[in-house]
Amino acid sequence: MLDIAQRKIENGYELGFQISEYDAEMLVSLWDDATSGDTAAVYMLMAEMGKLIEALHEVIWNDEPE
């Protein structure tokens, strides 16, 4: 089990993506609002994070041995 854990620590995933200038500015603005206590901004950030998690799910599922 320790060997498997060590391998998972040493190995990683690289995801590349492109984001428009508009969307990047929107996300930074949402982050600023969320850190100031705006719960609507937190929900919007979580929705965007869901897109990243979905991409990670796909990479991990395709990496697991059958």
PDB file of C-alpha atoms in Angstrom:
ATOM      1  CA  MET A   1       0.000   0.000   0.000  1.00  0.00           C
ATOM      2  CA  LEU A   2       2.857   2.380   0.765  1.00  0.00           C
ATOM      3  CA  ASP A   3       4.384   1.764  -2.667  1.00  0.00           C
ATOM      4  CA  ILE A   4       1.085   2.653  -4.346  1.00  0.00           C
ATOM      5  CA  ALA A   5       0.725   5.780  -2.218  1.00  0.00           C
ATOM      6  CA  GLN A   6       4.296   6.836  -3.017  1.00  0.00           C
ATOM      7  CA  ARG A   7       3.725   6.319  -6.743  1.00  0.00           C
ATOM      8  CA  LYS A   8       0.574   8.439  -6.633  1.00  0.00           C
ATOM      9  CA  ILE A   9       2.479  11.184  -4.817  1.00  0.00           C
ATOM     10  CA  GLU A  10       5.311  11.145  -7.353  1.00  0.00           C
ATOM     11  CA  ASN A  11       3.090  10.959 -10.465  1.00  0.00           C
ATOM     12  CA  GLY A  12       0.824  13.758 -11.558  1.00  0.00           C
ATOM     13  CA  TYR A  13      -1.461  15.102 -14.246  1.00  0.00           C
ATOM     14  CA  GLU A  14      -0.961  18.082 -16.465  1.00  0.00           C
ATOM     15  CA  LEU A  15      -4.027  19.794 -17.844  1.00  0.00           C
ATOM     16  CA  GLY A  16      -3.801  22.571 -20.368  1.00  0.00           C
ATOM     17  CA  PHE A  17      -6.587  24.966 -21.122  1.00  0.00           C
ATOM     18  CA  GLN A  18      -7.168  28.333 -22.666  1.00  0.00           C
ATOM     19  CA  ILE A  19      -9.418  30.973 -21.172  1.00  0.00           C
ATOM     20  CA  SER A  20     -10.570  34.185 -22.773  1.00  0.00           C
ATOM     21  CA  GLU A  21      -9.475  37.489 -21.318  1.00  0.00           C
ATOM     22  CA  TYR A  22     -13.125  38.248 -20.492  1.00  0.00           C
ATOM     23  CA  ASP A  23     -13.636  34.959 -18.642  1.00  0.00           C
ATOM     24  CA  ALA A  24     -10.338  35.348 -16.773  1.00  0.00           C
ATOM     25  CA  GLU A  25     -11.316  38.816 -15.598  1.00  0.00           C
ATOM     26  CA  MET A  26     -14.759  37.519 -14.610  1.00  0.00           C
ATOM     27  CA  LEU A  27     -13.241  34.709 -12.524  1.00  0.00           C
ATOM     28  CA  VAL A  28     -10.833  37.077 -10.777  1.00  0.00           C
ATOM     29  CA  SER A  29     -13.715  39.437 -10.035  1.00  0.00           C
ATOM     30  CA  LEU A  30     -15.812  36.556  -8.708  1.00  0.00           C
ATOM     31  CA  TRP A  31     -12.879  35.475  -6.530  1.00  0.00           C
ATOM     32  CA  ASP A  32     -12.558  38.973  -5.100  1.00  0.00           C
ATOM     33  CA  ASP A  33     -16.302  39.110  -4.424  1.00  0.00           C
ATOM     34  CA  ALA A  34     -16.313  35.640  -2.868  1.00  0.00           C
ATOM     35  CA  THR A  35     -13.431  36.461  -0.534  1.00  0.00           C
ATOM     36  CA  SER A  36     -15.404  39.516   0.531  1.00  0.00           C
ATOM     37  CA  GLY A  37     -18.335  37.345   1.556  1.00  0.00           C
ATOM     38  CA  ASP A  38     -20.559  37.343  -1.557  1.00  0.00           C
ATOM     39  CA  THR A  39     -22.217  33.927  -1.440  1.00  0.00           C
ATOM     40  CA  ALA A  40     -23.570  34.226  -5.010  1.00  0.00           C
ATOM     41  CA  ALA A  41     -19.969  34.615  -6.215  1.00  0.00           C
ATOM     42  CA  VAL A  42     -19.001  31.509  -4.235  1.00  0.00           C
ATOM     43  CA  TYR A  43     -21.725  29.498  -5.983  1.00  0.00           C
ATOM     44  CA  MET A  44     -20.607  30.771  -9.383  1.00  0.00           C
ATOM     45  CA  LEU A  45     -16.986  29.855  -8.627  1.00  0.00           C
ATOM     46  CA  MET A  46     -18.079  26.391  -7.528  1.00  0.00           C
ATOM     47  CA  ALA A  47     -19.898  25.936 -10.847  1.00  0.00           C
ATOM     48  CA  GLU A  48     -16.712  26.853 -12.704  1.00  0.00           C
ATOM     49  CA  MET A  49     -14.662  24.558 -10.456  1.00  0.00           C
ATOM     50  CA  GLY A  50     -17.062  21.766 -11.404  1.00  0.00           C
ATOM     51  CA  LYS A  51     -15.847  22.072 -15.006  1.00  0.00           C
ATOM     52  CA  LEU A  52     -12.254  21.552 -13.878  1.00  0.00           C
ATOM     53  CA  ILE A  53     -13.210  18.600 -11.673  1.00  0.00           C
ATOM     54  CA  GLU A  54     -15.058  17.002 -14.601  1.00  0.00           C
ATOM     55  CA  ALA A  55     -11.887  17.266 -16.711  1.00  0.00           C
ATOM     56  CA  LEU A  56      -9.873  15.701 -13.867  1.00  0.00           C
ATOM     57  CA  HIS A  57     -12.415  12.877 -13.557  1.00  0.00           C
ATOM     58  CA  GLU A  58     -12.012  12.098 -17.233  1.00  0.00           C
ATOM     59  CA  VAL A  59      -8.206  12.058 -17.007  1.00  0.00           C
ATOM     60  CA  ILE A  60      -8.202   9.876 -13.875  1.00  0.00           C
ATOM     61  CA  TRP A  61     -10.814   7.438 -15.243  1.00  0.00           C
ATOM     62  CA  ASN A  62      -8.790   7.013 -18.438  1.00  0.00           C
ATOM     63  CA  ASP A  63      -5.613   6.430 -16.402  1.00  0.00           C
ATOM     64  CA  GLU A  64      -6.929   3.634 -14.168  1.00  0.00           C
ATOM     65  CA  PRO A  65      -6.004   0.081 -15.164  1.00  0.00           C
ATOM     66  CA  GLU A  66      -8.881  -2.043 -16.382  1.00  0.00           C
TER      67      GLU A  66
END
